[in-house]
Short mmCIF file of C-alpha atoms in Angstrom, two decimals:
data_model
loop_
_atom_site.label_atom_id
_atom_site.label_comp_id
_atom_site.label_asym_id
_atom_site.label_seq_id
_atom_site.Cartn_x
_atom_site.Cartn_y
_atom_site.Cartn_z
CA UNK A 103 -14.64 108.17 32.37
CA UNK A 104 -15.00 112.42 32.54
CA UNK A 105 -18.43 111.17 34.69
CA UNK A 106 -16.13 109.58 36.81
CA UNK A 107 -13.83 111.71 37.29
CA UNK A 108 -16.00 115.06 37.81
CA UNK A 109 -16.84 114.50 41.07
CA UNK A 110 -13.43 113.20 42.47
CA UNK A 111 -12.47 116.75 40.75
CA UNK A 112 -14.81 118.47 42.80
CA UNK A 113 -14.18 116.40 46.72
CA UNK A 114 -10.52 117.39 45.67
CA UNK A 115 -11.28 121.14 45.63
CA UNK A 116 -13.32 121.83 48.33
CA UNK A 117 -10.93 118.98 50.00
CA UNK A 118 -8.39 122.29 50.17
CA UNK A 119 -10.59 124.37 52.30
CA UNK A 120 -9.77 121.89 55.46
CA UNK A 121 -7.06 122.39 57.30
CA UNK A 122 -3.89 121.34 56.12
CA UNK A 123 -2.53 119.99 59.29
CA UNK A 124 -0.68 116.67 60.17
CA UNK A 125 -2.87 113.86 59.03
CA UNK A 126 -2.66 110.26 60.70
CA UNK A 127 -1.54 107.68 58.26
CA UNK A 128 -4.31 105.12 58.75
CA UNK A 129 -3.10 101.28 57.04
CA UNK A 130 -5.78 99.89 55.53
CA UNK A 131 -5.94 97.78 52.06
CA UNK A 132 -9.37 99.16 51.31
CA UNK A 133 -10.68 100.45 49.60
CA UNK A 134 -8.05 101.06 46.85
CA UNK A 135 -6.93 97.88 44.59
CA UNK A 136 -3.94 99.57 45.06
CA UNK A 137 -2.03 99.11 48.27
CA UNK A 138 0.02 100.87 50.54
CA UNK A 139 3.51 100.24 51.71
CA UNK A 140 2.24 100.75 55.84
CA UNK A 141 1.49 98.21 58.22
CA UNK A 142 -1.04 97.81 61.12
CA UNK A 143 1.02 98.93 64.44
CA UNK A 144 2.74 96.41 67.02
CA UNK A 145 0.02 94.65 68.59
CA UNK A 146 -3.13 95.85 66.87
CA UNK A 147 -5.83 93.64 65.58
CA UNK A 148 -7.61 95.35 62.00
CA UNK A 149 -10.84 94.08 60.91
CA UNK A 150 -11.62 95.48 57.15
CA UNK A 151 -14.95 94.33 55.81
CA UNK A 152 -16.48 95.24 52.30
CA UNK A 153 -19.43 94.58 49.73
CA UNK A 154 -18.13 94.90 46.02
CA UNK A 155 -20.26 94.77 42.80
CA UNK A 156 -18.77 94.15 39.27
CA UNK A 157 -20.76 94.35 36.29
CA UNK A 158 -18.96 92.67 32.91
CA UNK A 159 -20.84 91.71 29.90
CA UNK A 160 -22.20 88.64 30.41
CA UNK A 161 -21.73 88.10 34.78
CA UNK A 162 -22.52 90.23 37.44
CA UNK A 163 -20.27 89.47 40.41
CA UNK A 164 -21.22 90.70 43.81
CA UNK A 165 -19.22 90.45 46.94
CA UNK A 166 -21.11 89.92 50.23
CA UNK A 167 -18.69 90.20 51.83
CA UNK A 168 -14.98 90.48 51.27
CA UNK A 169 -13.08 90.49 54.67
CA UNK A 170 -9.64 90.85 55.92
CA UNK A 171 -8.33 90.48 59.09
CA UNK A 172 -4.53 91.81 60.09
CA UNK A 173 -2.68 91.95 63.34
CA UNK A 174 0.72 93.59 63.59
CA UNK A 175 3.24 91.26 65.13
CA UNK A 176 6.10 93.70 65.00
CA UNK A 177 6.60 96.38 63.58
CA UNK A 178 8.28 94.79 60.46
CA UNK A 179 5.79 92.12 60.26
CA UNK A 180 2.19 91.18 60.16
CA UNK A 181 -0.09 88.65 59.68
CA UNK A 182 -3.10 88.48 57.48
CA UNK A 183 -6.01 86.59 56.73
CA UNK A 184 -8.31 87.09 53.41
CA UNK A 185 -11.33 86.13 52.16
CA UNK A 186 -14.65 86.70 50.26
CA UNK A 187 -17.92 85.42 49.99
CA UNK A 188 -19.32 85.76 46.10
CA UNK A 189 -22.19 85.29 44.31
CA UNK A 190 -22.41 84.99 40.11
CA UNK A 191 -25.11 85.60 38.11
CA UNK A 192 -24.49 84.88 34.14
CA UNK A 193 -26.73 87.01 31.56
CA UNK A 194 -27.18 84.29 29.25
CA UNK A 195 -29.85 81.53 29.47
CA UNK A 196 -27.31 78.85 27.86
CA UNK A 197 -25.11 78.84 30.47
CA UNK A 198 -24.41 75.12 32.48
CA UNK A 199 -24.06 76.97 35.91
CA UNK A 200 -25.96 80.30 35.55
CA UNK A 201 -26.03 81.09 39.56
CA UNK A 202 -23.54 80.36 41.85
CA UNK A 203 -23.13 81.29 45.35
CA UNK A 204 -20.06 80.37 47.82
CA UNK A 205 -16.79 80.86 49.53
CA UNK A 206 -13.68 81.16 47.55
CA UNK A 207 -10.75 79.84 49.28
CA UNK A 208 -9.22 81.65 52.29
CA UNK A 209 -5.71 83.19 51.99
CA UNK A 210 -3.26 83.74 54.39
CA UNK A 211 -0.33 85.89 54.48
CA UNK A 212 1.76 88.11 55.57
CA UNK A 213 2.95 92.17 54.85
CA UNK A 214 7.16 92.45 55.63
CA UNK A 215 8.21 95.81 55.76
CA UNK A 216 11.27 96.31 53.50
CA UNK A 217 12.55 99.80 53.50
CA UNK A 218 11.22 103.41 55.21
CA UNK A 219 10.32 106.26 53.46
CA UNK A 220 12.63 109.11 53.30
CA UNK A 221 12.01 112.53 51.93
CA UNK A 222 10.64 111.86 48.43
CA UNK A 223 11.98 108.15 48.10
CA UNK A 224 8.87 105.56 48.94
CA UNK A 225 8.77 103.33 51.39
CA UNK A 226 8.23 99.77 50.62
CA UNK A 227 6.97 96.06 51.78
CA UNK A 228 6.45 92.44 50.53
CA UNK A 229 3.23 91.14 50.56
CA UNK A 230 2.77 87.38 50.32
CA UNK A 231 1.14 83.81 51.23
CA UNK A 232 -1.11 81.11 50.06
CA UNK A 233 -4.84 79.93 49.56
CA UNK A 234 -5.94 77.38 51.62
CA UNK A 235 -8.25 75.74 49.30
CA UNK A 236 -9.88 73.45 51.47
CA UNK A 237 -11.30 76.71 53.36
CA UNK A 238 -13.86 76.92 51.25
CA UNK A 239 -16.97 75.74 49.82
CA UNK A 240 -17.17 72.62 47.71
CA UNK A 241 -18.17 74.54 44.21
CA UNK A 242 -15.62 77.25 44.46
CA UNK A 243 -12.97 74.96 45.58
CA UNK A 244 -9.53 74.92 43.70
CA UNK A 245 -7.63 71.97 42.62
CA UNK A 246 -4.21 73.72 44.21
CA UNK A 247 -2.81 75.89 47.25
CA UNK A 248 -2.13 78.98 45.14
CA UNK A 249 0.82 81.35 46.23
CA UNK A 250 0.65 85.44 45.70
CA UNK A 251 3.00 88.09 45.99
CA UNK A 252 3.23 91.45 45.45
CA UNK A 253 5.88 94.22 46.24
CA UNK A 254 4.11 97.86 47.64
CA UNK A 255 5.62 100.93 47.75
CA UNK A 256 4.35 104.77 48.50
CA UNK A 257 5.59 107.92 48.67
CA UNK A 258 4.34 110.88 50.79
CA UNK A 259 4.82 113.55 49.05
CA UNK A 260 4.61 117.55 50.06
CA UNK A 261 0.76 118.84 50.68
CA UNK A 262 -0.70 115.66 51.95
CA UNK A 263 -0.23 113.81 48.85
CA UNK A 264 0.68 110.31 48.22
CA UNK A 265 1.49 107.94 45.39
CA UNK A 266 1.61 104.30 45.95
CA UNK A 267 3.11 101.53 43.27
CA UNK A 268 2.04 97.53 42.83
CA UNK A 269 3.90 95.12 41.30
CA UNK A 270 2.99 91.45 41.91
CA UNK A 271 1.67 87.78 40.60
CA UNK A 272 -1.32 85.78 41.83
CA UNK A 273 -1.98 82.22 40.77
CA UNK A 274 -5.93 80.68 40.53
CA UNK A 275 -4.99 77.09 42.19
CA UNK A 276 -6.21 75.40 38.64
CA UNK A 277 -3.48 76.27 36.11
CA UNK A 278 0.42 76.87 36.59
CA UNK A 279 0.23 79.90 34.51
CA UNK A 280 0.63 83.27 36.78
CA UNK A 281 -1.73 86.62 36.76
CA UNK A 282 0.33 89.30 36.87
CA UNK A 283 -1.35 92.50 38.39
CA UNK A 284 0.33 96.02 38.12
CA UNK A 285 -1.28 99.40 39.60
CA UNK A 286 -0.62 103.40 40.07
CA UNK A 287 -2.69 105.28 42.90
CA UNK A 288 -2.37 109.37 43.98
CA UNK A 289 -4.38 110.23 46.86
CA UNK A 290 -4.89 113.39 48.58
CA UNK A 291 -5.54 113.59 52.12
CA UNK A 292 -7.10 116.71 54.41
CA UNK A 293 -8.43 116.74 58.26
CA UNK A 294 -11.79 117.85 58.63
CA UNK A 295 -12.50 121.01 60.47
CA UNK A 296 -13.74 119.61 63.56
CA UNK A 297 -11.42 117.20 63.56
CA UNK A 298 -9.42 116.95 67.45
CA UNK A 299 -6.12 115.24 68.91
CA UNK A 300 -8.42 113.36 70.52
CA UNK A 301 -11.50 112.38 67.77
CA UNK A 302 -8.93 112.74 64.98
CA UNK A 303 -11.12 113.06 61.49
CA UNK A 304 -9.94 113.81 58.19
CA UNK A 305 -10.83 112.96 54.32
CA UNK A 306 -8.07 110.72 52.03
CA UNK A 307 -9.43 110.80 47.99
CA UNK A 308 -8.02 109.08 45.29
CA UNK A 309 -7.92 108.08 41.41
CA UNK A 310 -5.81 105.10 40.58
CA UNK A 311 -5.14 102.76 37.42
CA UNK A 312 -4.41 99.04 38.01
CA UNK A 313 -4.27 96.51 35.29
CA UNK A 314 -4.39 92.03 35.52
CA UNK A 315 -2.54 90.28 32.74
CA UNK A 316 -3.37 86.46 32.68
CA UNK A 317 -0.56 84.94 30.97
CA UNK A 318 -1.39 83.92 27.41
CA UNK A 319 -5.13 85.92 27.84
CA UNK A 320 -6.18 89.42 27.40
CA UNK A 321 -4.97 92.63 29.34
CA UNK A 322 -7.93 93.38 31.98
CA UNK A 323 -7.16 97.77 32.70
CA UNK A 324 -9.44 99.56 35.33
CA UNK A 325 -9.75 102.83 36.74
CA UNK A 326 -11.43 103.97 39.85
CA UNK A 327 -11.73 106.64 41.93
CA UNK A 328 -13.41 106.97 45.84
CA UNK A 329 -13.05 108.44 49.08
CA UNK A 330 -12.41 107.15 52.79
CA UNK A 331 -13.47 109.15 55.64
CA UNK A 332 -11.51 108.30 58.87
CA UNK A 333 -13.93 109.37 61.95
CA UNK A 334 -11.19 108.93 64.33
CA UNK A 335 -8.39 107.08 64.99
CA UNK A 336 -10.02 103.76 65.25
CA UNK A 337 -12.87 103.60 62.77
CA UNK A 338 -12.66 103.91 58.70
CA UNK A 339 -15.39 104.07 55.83
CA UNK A 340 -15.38 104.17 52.39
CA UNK A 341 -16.67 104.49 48.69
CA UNK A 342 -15.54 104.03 45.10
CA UNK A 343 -16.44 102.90 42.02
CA UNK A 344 -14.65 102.44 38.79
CA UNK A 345 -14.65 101.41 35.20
CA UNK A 346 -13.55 98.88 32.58
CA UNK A 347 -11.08 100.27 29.83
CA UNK A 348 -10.73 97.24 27.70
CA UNK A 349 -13.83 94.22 26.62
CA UNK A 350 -12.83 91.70 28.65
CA UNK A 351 -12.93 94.19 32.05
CA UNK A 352 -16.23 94.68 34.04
CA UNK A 353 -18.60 97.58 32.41
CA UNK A 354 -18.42 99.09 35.74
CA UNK A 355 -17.33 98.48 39.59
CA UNK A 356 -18.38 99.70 42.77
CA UNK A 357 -17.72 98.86 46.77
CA UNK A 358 -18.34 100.11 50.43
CA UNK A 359 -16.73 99.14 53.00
CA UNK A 360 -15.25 99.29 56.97
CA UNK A 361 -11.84 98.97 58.77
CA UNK A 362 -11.72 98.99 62.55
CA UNK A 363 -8.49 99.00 64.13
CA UNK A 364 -8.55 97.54 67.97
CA UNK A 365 -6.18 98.99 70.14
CA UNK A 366 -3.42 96.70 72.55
CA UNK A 367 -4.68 96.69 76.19
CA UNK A 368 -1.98 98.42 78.17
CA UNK A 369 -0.93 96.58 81.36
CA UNK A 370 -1.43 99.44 84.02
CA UNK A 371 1.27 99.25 86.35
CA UNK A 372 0.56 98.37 89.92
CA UNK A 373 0.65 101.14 92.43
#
């Protein structure tokens, strides 16, 4: 954990030397669990793509890749698409199905904004939708469309900080018993000194704790920590990687990823 947490100690200090100007709130899921309350703009398309690796004590899990595609409908709604492509590989020679490789079902949603942020009270949105299980491939198929929820809220606070809040339920298509998920992010973000009105660059770190509860199993509690640089208005990487706090969470997590964000066309009026 203080490994961990060293080096977001250190981006966060010399994060203060950049220039404290406006920043541009940039709406991407990744590459935090935890998510914010913001959607993509009024006629935008956003393409988020990701490779995750999770290490628990007897699978390694790797994610090649997760993907997520969003387009803002108005600016109280938008529409979302989610997926992954996995692949398992179990420590132990015992097991019946020691690889597997596949698509887990695709979900599709939608992000509703609720309320607007004002001064220090958050802003927040509804998350929601369903896996189609027949989107995917035959041995990762479920037995049910699953539903999900989850409620998001954030706060920006004074100095280019943020909190953001997670409350919501997931269901695995096999059993009518709900996950619940819970999670707590702070982020601090800076613009880079070269950044421009016009190539727009800054830095957002953060630290966050998230926890998954299946009902009638054990408490899964993570922490991670990671970085996004935004290179302009359009174009998003990142890093993290985290930990497992309790025996039945991974020994350790980590995940790189991309968000592009394509512009509307606008209709140039005829001379």
């Amino acid at each position: 954990m203080k490994k961990l947490l060293f080096p977001l100690v250190l981006l966060l200090s010399y994060s203060t030397l950049f220039s404290q100007d406006t920043i541009f709130h940039f709406a991407s899921t990744r590459p935090a669990f935890t998510e914010g309350a913001l959607l993509v703009p009024k006629g935008k398309a956003q393409v988020e793509l990701g490779m995750e690796y999770r290490n628990f004590r007897n699978v390694q899990e790797l994610q090649h890749p997760s993907f997520q595609l969003k387009y803002g409908v108005s600016n109280f709604f938008e529409f979302r698409v989610f997926g992954n492509a996995a692949s398992y590989w179990h420590k132990g020679n015992d097991s019946i199905n020691s690889n597997a490789t596949g698509l887990h079902p695709i979900a599709i949603g939608m992000k509703i904004k609720m309320i607007d942020a004002k001064r220090y009270a958050p802003a927040s949105s509804f998350i929601g939708g369903l896996t189609a299980n027949v989107i995917s491939t035959k041995n990762f198929r479920t037995e049910y469309v699953a539903p999900y929820f989850k409620i998001a809220m954030e706060q920006f606070l004074p100095k280019n900080f943020g909190m953001q809040y997670n409350y919501g339920l997931q269901w695995d298509g096999e059993t009518p018993k709900p996950t619940y998920m819970v999670a707590v992010s702070a982020n601090y973000t800076s613009l880079l000194k070269k950044s421009t009105p016009e190539k727009h660059r800054q830095v957002k770190v953060f630290t966050e704790v998230y926890g998954l509860y299946p009902q009638g199993q054990d408490f899964d509690i993570r922490v991670n920590a990671g970085l996004a640089f935004l290179l302009n208005k359009w174009v998003q990487i990142d890093f993290s990687a985290g930990a497992g706090c309790t025996k039945h969470s991974p020994r350790f997590i980590s995940s790189a990823g991309l968000a592009l964000c394509f512009p509307n066309k606008e209709k140039k009026s005829k001379e």
